[in-house]
XYZ file of N, CA and C in Angstrom:
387
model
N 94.239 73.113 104.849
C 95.053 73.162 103.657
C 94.425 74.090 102.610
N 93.199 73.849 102.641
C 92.618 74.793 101.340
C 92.910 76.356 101.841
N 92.441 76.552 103.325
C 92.315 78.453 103.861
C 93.981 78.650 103.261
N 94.838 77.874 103.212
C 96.324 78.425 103.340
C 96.670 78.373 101.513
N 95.743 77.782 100.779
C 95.921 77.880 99.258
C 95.206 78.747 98.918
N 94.217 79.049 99.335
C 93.537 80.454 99.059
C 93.897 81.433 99.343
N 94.501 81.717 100.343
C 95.304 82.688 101.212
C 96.824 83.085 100.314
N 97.757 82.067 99.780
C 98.271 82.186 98.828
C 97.681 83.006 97.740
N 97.001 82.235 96.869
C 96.250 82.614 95.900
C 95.909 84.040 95.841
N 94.639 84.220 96.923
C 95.089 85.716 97.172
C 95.812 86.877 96.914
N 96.984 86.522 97.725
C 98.022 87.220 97.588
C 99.245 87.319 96.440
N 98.875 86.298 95.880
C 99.515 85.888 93.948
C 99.169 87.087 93.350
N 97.912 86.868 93.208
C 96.192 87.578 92.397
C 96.665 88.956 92.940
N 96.453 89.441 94.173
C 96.928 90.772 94.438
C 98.407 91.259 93.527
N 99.287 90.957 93.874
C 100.228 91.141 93.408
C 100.200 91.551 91.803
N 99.756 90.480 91.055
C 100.071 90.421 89.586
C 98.733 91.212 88.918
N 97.595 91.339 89.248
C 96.573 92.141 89.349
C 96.937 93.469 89.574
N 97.870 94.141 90.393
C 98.254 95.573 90.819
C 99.187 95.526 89.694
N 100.808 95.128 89.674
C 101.254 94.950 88.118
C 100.347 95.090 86.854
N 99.450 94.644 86.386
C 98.503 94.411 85.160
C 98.235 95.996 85.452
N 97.971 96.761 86.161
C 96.586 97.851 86.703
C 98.105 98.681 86.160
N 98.713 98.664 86.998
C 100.059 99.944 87.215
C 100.636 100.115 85.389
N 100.697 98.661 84.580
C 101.760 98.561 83.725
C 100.917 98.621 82.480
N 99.868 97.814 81.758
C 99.130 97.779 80.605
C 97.450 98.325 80.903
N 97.067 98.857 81.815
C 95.963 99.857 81.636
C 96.165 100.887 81.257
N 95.767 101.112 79.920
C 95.888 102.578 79.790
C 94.510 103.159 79.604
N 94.167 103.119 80.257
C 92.462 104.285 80.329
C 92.828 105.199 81.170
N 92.439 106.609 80.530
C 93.111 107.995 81.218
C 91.949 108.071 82.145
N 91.180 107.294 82.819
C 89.777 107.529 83.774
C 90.680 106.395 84.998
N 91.595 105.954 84.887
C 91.902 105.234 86.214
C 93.010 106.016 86.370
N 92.581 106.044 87.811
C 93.196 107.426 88.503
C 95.191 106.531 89.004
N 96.311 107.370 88.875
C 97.360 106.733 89.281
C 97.666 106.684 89.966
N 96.803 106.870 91.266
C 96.703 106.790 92.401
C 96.006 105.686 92.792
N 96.164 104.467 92.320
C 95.430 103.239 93.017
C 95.879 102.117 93.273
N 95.387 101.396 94.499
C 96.051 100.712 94.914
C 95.081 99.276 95.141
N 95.888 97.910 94.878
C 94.866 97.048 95.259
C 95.248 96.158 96.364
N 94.420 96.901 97.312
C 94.516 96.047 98.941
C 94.440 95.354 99.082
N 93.382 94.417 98.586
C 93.230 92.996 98.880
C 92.363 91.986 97.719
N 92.654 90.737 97.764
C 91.521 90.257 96.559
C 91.173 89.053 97.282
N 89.676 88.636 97.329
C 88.804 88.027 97.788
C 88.604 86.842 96.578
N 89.207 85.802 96.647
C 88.492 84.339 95.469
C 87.517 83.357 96.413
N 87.025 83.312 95.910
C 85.605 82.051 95.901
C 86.665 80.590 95.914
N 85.715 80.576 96.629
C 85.841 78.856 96.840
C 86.176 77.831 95.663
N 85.190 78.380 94.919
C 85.411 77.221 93.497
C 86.024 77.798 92.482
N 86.946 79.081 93.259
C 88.084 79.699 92.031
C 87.899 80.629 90.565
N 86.182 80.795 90.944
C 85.539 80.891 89.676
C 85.875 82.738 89.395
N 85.289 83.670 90.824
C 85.639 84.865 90.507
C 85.976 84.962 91.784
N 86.363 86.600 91.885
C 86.912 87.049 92.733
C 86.600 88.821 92.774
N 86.970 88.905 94.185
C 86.908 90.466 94.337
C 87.826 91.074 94.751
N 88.256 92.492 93.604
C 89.203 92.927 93.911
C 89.388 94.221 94.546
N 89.746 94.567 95.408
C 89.493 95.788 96.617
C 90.427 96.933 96.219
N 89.766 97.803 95.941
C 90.957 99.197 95.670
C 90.723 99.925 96.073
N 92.125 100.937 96.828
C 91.971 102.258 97.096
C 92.299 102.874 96.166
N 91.261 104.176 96.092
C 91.795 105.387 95.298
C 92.207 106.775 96.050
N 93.181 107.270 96.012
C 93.390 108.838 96.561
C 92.542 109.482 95.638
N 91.778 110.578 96.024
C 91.156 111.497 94.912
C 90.170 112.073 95.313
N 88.978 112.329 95.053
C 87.882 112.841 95.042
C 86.797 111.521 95.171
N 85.589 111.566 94.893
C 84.496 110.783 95.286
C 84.355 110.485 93.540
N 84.601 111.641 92.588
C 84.191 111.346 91.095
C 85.682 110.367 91.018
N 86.673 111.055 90.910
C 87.730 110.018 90.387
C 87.302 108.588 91.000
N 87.186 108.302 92.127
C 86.929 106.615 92.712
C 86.140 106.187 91.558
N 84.765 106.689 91.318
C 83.578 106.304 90.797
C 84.344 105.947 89.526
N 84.723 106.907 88.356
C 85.702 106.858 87.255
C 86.936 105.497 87.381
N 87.345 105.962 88.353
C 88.245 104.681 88.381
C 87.683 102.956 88.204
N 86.719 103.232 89.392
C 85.771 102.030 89.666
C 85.020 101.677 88.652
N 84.878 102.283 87.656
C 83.953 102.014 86.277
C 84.888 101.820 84.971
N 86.013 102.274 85.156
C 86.932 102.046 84.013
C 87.523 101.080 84.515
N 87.747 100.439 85.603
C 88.420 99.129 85.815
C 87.198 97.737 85.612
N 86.241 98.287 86.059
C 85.078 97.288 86.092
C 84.962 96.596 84.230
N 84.971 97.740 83.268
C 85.103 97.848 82.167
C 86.074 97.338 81.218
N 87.471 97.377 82.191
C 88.746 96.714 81.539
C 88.598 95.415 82.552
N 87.642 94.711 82.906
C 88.313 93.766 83.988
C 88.841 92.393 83.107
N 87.872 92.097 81.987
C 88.367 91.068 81.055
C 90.021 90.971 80.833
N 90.234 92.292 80.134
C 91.775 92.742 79.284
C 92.435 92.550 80.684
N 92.094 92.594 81.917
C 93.067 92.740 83.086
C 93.089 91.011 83.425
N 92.237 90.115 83.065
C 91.811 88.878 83.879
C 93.146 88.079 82.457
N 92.458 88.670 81.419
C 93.546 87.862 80.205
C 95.247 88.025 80.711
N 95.351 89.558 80.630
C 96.522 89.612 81.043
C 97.141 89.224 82.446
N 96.267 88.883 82.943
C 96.635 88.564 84.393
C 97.020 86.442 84.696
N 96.400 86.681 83.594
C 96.222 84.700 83.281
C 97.549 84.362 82.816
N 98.395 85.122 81.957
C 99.332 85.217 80.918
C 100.964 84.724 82.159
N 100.767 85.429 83.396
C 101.474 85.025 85.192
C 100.982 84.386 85.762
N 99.783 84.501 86.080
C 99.308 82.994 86.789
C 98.889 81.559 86.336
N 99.249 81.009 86.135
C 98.719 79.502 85.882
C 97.601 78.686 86.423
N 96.510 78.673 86.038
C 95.105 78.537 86.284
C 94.187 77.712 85.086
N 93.351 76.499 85.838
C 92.683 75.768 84.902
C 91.807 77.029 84.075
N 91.170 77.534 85.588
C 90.158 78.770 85.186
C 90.860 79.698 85.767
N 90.677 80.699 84.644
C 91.027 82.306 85.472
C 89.753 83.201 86.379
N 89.224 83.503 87.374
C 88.697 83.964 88.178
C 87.932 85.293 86.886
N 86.464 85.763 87.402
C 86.035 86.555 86.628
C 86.464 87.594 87.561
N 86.948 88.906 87.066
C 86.991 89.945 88.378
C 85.651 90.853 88.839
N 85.433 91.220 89.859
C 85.097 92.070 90.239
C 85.887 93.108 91.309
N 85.638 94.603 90.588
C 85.891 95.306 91.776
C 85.257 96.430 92.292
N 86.233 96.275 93.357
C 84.776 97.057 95.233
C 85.896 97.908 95.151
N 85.160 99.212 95.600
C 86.369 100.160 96.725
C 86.252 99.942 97.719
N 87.747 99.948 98.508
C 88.089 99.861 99.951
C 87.889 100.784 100.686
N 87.333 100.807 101.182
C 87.222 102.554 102.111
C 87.651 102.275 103.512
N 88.409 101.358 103.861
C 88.544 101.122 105.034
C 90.250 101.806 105.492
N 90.059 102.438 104.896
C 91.929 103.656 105.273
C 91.433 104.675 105.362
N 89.822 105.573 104.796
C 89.278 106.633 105.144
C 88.776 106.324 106.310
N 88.326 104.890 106.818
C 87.262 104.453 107.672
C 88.642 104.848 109.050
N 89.605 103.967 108.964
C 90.749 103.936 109.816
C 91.295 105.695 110.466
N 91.381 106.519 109.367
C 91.903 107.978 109.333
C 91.012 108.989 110.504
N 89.100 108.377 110.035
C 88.655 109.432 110.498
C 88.270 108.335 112.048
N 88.511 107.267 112.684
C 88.659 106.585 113.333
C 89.706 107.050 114.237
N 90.717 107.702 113.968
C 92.327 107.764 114.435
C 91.920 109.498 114.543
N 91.544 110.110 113.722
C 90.711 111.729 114.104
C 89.813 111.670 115.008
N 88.699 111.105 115.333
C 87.838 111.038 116.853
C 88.488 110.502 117.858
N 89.596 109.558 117.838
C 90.346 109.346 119.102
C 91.349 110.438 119.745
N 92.146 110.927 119.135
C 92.761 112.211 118.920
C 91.788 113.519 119.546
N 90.249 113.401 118.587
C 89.726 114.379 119.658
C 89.397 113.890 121.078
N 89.521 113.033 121.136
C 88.676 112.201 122.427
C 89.601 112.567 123.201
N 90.434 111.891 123.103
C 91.801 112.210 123.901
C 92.042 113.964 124.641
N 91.856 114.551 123.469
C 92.588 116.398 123.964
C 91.558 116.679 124.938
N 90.223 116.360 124.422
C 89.048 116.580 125.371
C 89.496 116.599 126.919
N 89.840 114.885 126.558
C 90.112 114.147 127.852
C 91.135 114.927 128.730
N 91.998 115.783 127.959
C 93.101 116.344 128.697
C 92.872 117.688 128.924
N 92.520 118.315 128.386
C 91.896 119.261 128.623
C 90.862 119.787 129.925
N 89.575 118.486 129.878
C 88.940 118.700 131.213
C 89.885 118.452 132.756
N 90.754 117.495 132.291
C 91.397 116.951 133.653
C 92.854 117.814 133.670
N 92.760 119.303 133.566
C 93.483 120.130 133.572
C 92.891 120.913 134.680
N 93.880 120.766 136.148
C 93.095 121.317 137.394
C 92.408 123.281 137.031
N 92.043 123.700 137.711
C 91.169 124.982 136.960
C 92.586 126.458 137.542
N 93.015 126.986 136.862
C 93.796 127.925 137.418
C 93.344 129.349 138.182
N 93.730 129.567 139.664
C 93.158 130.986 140.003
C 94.229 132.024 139.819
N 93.286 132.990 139.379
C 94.262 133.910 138.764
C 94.740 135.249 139.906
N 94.195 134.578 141.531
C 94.855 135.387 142.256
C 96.090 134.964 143.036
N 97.195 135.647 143.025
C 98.615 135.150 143.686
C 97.974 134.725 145.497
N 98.447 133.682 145.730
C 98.339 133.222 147.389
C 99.473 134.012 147.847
């Protein structure tokens, strides 16, 4: 019962957390390209981690990741204002890198593969029988 209220929860928190990010952040250092994949709460509801992708560069993530870290209060208030909670969760957030991880994962199979087809391409003689 609890994995399936957390699991909820979760996915509440995601939701209204990406709303808060998209609609009342205005810091020109979070990039509008971000997305929040997933959010991780603790057991005793206390904080949580919130997972974002950024499209961009390696500086924008960092920028992003530091201007959200920075607004996380103004995001936890406003985020309390939709969810209904004894305690509101403190945030933390991580970048996700697991869609670059997936991409260049899905690029070495791809090479693996042509390789693969390539060698098992019988050898052609280039004199007529």
């Amino acid at each position: 019962m609890t994995k399936q209220r957390t699991s909820r929860l979760n996915s509440l928190l995601k939701e209204v957390i990406s709303d808060v990010i998209r609609r009342d952040v205005r810091n020109p250092h979070v990039n509008e390209l971000v997305t929040v994949t997933r959010v991780d709460i603790t057991k005793d509801l206390r904080h949580a981690k919130v997972y974002i992708s950024v499209i961009g560069t390696a500086e924008q993530k960092a920028d992003t990741l530091n201007a959200l870290q920075s607004a996380a209060g103004f995001i936890a208030v406003q985020s309390s204002k939709e969810v209904v909670m004894r305690y509101f969760p403190a945030l933390s957030f991580k970048i996700d890198d697991s869609v670059e991880k997936h991409m260049r994962i899905e690029e070495l199979l791809s090479k693996i593969a042509s390789e693969k087809d390539h060698r098992s391409e019988p050898p052609q003689d280039d004199e007529p029988k």
